[in-house]
PDB file of C-alpha atoms in Angstrom:
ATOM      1  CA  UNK A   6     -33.368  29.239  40.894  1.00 43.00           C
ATOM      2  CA  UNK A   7     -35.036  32.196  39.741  1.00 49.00           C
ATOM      3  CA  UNK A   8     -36.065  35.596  41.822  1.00 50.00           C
ATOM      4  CA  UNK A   9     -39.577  34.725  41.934  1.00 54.00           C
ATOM      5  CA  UNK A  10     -39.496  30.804  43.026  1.00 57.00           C
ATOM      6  CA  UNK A  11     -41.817  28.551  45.008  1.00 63.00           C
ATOM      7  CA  UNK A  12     -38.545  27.861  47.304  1.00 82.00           C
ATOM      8  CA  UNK A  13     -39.327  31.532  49.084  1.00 91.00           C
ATOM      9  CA  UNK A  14     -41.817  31.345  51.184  1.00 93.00           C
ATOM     10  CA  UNK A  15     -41.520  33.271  54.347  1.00 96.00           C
ATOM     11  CA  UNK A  16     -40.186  37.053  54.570  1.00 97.00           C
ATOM     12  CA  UNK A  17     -36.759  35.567  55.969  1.00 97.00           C
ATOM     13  CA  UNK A  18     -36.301  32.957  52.708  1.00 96.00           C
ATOM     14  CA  UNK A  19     -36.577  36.332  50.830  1.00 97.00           C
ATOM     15  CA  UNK A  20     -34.597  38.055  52.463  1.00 98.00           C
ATOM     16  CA  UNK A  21     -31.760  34.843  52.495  1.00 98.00           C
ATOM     17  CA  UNK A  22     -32.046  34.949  49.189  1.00 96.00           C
ATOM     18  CA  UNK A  23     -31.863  38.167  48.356  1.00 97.00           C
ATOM     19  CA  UNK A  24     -29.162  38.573  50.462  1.00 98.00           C
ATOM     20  CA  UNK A  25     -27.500  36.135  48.511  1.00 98.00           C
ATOM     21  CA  UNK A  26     -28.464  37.826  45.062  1.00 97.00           C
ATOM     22  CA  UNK A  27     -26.308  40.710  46.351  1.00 98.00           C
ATOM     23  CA  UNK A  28     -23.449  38.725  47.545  1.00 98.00           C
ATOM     24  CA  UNK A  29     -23.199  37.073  43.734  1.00 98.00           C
ATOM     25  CA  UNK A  30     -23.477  41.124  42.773  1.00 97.00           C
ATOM     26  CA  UNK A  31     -20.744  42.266  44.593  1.00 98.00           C
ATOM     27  CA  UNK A  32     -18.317  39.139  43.718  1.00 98.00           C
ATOM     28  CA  UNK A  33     -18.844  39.892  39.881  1.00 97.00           C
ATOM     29  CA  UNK A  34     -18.695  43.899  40.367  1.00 96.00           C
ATOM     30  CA  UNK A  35     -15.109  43.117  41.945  1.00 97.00           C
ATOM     31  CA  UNK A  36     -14.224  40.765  39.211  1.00 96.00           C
ATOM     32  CA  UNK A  37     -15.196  43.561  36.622  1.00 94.00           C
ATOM     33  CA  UNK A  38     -13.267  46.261  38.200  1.00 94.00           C
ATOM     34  CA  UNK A  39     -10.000  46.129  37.192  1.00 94.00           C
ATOM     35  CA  UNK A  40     -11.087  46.117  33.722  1.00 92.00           C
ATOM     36  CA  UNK A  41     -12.965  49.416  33.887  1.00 91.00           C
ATOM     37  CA  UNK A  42     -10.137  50.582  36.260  1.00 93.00           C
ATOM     38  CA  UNK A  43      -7.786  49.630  33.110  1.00 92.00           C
ATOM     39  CA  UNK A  44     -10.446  51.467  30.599  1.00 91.00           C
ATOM     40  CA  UNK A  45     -10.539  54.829  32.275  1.00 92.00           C
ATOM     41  CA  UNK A  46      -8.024  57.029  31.316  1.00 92.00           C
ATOM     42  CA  UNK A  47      -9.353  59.832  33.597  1.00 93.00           C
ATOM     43  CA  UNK A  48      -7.020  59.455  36.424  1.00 94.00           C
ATOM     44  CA  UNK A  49      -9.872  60.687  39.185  1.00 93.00           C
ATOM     45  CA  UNK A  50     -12.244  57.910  37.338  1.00 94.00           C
ATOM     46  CA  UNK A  51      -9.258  55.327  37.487  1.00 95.00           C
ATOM     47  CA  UNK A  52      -8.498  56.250  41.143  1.00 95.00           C
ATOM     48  CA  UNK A  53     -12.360  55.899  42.159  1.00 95.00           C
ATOM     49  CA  UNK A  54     -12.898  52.316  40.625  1.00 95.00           C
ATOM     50  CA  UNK A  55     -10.105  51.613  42.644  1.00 97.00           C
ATOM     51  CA  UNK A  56     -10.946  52.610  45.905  1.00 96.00           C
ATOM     52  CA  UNK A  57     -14.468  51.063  44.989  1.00 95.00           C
ATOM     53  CA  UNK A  58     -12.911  47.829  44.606  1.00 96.00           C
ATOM     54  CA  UNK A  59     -11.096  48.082  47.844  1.00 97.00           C
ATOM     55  CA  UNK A  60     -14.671  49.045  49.442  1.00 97.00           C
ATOM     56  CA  UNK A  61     -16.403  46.009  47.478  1.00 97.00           C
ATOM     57  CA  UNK A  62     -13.516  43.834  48.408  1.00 98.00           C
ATOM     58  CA  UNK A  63     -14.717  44.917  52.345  1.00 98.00           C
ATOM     59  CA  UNK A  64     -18.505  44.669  51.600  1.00 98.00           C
ATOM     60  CA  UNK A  65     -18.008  41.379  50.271  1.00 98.00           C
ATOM     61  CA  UNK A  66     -16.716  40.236  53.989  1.00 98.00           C
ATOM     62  CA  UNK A  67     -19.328  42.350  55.956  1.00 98.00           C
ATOM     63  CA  UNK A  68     -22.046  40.653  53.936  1.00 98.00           C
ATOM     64  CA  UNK A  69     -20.094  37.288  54.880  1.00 98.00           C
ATOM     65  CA  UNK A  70     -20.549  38.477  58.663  1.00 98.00           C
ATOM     66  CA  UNK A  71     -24.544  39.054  57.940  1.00 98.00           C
ATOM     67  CA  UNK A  72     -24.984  35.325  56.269  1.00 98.00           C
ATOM     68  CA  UNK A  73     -22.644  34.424  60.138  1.00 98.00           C
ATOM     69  CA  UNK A  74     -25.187  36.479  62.243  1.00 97.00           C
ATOM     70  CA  UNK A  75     -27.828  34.547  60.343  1.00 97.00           C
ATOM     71  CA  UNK A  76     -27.169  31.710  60.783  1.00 97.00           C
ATOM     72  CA  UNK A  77     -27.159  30.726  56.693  1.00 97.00           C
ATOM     73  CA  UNK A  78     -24.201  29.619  54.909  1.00 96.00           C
ATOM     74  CA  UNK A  79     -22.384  32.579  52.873  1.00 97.00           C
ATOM     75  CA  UNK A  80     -23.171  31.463  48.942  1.00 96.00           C
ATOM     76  CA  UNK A  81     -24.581  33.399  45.833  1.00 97.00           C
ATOM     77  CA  UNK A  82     -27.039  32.487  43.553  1.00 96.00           C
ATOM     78  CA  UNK A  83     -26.751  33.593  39.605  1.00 94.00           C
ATOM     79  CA  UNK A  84     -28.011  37.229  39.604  1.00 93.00           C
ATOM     80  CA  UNK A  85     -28.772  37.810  35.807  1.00 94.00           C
ATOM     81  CA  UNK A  86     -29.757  41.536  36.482  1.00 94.00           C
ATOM     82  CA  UNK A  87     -25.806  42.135  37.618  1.00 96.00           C
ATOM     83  CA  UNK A  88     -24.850  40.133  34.802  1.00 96.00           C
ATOM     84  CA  UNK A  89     -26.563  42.062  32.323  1.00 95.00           C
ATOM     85  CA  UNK A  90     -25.618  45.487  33.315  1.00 94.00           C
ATOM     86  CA  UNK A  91     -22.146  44.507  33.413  1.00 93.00           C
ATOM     87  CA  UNK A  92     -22.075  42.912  30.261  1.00 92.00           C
ATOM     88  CA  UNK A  93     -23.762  46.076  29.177  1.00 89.00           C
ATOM     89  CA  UNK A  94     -21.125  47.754  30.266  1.00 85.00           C
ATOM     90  CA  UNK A  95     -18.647  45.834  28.740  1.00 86.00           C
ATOM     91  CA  UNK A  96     -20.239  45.846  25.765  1.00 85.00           C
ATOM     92  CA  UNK A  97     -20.666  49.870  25.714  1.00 81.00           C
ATOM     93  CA  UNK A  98     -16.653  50.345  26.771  1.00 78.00           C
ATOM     94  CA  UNK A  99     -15.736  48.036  23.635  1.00 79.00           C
ATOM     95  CA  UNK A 100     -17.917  50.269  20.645  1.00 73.00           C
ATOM     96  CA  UNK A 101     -15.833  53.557  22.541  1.00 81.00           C
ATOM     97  CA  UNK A 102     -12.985  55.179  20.868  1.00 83.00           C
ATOM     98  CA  UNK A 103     -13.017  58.399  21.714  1.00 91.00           C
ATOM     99  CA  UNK A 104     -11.269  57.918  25.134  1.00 89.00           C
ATOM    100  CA  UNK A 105     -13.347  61.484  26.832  1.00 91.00           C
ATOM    101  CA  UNK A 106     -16.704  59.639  25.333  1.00 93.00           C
ATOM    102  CA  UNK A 107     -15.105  56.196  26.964  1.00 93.00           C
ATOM    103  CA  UNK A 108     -14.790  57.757  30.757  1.00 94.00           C
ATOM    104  CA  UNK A 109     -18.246  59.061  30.272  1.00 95.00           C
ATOM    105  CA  UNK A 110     -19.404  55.692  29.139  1.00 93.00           C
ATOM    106  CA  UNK A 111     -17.962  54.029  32.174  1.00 94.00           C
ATOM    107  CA  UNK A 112     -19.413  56.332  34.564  1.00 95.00           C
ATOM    108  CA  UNK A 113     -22.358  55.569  33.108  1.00 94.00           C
ATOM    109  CA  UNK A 114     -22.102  51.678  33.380  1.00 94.00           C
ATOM    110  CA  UNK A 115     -20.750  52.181  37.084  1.00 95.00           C
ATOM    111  CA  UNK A 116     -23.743  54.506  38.159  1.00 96.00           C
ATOM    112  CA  UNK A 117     -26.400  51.480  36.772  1.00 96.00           C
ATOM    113  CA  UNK A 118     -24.341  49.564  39.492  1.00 96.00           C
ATOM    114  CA  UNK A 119     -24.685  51.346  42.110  1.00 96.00           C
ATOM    115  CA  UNK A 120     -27.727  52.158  41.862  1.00 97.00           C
ATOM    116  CA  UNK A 121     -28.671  48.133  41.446  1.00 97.00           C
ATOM    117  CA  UNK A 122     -26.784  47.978  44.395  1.00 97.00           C
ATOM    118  CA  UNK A 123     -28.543  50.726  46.493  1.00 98.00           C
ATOM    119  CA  UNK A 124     -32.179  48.824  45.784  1.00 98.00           C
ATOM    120  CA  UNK A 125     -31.017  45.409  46.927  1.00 98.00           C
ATOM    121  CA  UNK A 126     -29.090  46.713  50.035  1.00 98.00           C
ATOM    122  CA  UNK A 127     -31.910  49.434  51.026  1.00 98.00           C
ATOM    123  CA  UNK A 128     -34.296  46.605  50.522  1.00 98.00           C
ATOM    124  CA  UNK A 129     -32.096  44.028  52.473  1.00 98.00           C
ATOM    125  CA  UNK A 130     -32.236  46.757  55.240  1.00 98.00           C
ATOM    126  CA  UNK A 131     -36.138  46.968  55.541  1.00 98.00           C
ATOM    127  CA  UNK A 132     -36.732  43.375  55.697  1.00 98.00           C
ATOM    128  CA  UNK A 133     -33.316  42.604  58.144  1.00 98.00           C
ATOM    129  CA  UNK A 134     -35.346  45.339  60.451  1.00 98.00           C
ATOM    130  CA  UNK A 135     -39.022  43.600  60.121  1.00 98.00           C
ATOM    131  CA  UNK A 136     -37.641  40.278  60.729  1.00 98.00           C
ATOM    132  CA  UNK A 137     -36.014  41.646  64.072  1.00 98.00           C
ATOM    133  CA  UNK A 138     -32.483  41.650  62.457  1.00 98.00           C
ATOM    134  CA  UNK A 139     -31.266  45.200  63.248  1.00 97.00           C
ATOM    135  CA  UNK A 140     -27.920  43.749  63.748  1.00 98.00           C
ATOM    136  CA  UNK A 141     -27.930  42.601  60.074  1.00 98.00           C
ATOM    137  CA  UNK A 142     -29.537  45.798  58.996  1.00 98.00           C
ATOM    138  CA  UNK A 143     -26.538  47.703  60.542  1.00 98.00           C
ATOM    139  CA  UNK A 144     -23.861  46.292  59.119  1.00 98.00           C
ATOM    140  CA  UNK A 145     -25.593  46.324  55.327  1.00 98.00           C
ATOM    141  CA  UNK A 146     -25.755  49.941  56.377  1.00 98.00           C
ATOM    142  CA  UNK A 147     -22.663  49.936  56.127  1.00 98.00           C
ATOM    143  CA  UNK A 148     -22.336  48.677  52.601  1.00 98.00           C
ATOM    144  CA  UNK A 149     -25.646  50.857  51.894  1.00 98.00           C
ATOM    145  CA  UNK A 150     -23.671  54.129  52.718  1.00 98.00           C
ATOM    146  CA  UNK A 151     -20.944  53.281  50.937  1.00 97.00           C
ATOM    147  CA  UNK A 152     -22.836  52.689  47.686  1.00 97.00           C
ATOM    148  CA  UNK A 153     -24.297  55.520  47.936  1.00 98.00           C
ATOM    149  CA  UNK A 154     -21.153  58.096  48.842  1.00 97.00           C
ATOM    150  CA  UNK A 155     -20.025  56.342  45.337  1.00 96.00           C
ATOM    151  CA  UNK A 156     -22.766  56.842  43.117  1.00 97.00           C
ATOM    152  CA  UNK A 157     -22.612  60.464  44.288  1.00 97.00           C
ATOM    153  CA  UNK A 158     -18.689  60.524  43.506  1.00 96.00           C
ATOM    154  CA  UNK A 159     -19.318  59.706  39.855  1.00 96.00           C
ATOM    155  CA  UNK A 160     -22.148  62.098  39.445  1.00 96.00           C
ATOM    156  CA  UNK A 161     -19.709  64.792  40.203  1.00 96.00           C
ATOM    157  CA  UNK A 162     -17.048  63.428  38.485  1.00 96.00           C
ATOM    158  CA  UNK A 163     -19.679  63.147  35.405  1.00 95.00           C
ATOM    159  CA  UNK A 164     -20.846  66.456  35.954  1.00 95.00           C
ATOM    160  CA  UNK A 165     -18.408  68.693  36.319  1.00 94.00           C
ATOM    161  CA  UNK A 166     -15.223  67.572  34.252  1.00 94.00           C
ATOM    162  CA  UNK A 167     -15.755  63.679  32.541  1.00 95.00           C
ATOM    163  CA  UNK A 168     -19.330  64.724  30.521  1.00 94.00           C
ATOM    164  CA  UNK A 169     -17.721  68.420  29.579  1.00 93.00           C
ATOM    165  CA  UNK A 170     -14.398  66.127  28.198  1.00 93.00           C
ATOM    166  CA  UNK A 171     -16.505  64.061  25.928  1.00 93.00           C
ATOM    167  CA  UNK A 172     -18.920  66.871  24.976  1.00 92.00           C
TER     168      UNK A 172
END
């Protein structure tokens, strides 16, 4: 089933669905984690992937407890955007050998994440709060803040040492 299909009809199938675009997201992101975790060699870089797959391992269950509040079983559906950027990534990490150029590289591939991540969960939000959801809407907060604490994290880990490294 693709994004745009005649099985969304209402504001609520999109948003089901959509929630369940993220929840793919986030399963892959933590599958692909402890490779870039083993990639970096900046130790700050290495230490944030981790705690980010700590935090995905948590948003993983809160979006679990949204699919529970609504009422909709808790199942992804193929989300070839996420697959693409991480196979980017992948991709990028592997034609690397300059280890500086590699961190950068990888902060790079995790920022294209996150910010994949901040659209679907700050879209998930609006529609959660039209359809009279604010309970869902809080807790993808939640997830929302989180994403975006992390995307700020690697800018200032690009910024002010990783990018200068590989420069």
């Amino acid at each position: 089933m693709g994004f745009f299909t005649k099985d969304i009809k209402t504001l609520d199938d999109l948003f089901v669905h959509t929630l369940r675009d993220i929840y793919y997201a986030e399963q892959q992101i933590a599958k692909n984690l402890p490779d870039m975790v083993e990639k970096a060699t900046d130790q700050s870089l290495k230490n944030g992937f981790e705690t980010h797959l700590a935090e995905t391992k948590d948003q993983i269950v809160r979006l679990e407890k949204v699919f529970q509040m609504h009422g909709v079983e808790a199942k992804g559906v193929n989300c070839p955007a996420i697959d693409g950027i991480l196979k980017e990534a992948s991709e990028v990490a592997g034609d690397v050998d300059d280890k500086s150029v590699l961190d950068a590289a990888l902060i790079a591939a995790a920022q294209a994440v996150e910010h994949y991540e901040i659209t679907r969960y700050g879209t998930l939000i609006a529609w959660a709060n039209m359809l009279g959801r604010n309970d869902c809407a809080s807790v993808l907060q939640q997830n929302l803040d989180e994403e975006k604490t992390t995307d700020s994290k690697l800018n200032t880990m690009a910024l002010k040492s990783v990018n200068r490294k590989a420069a």
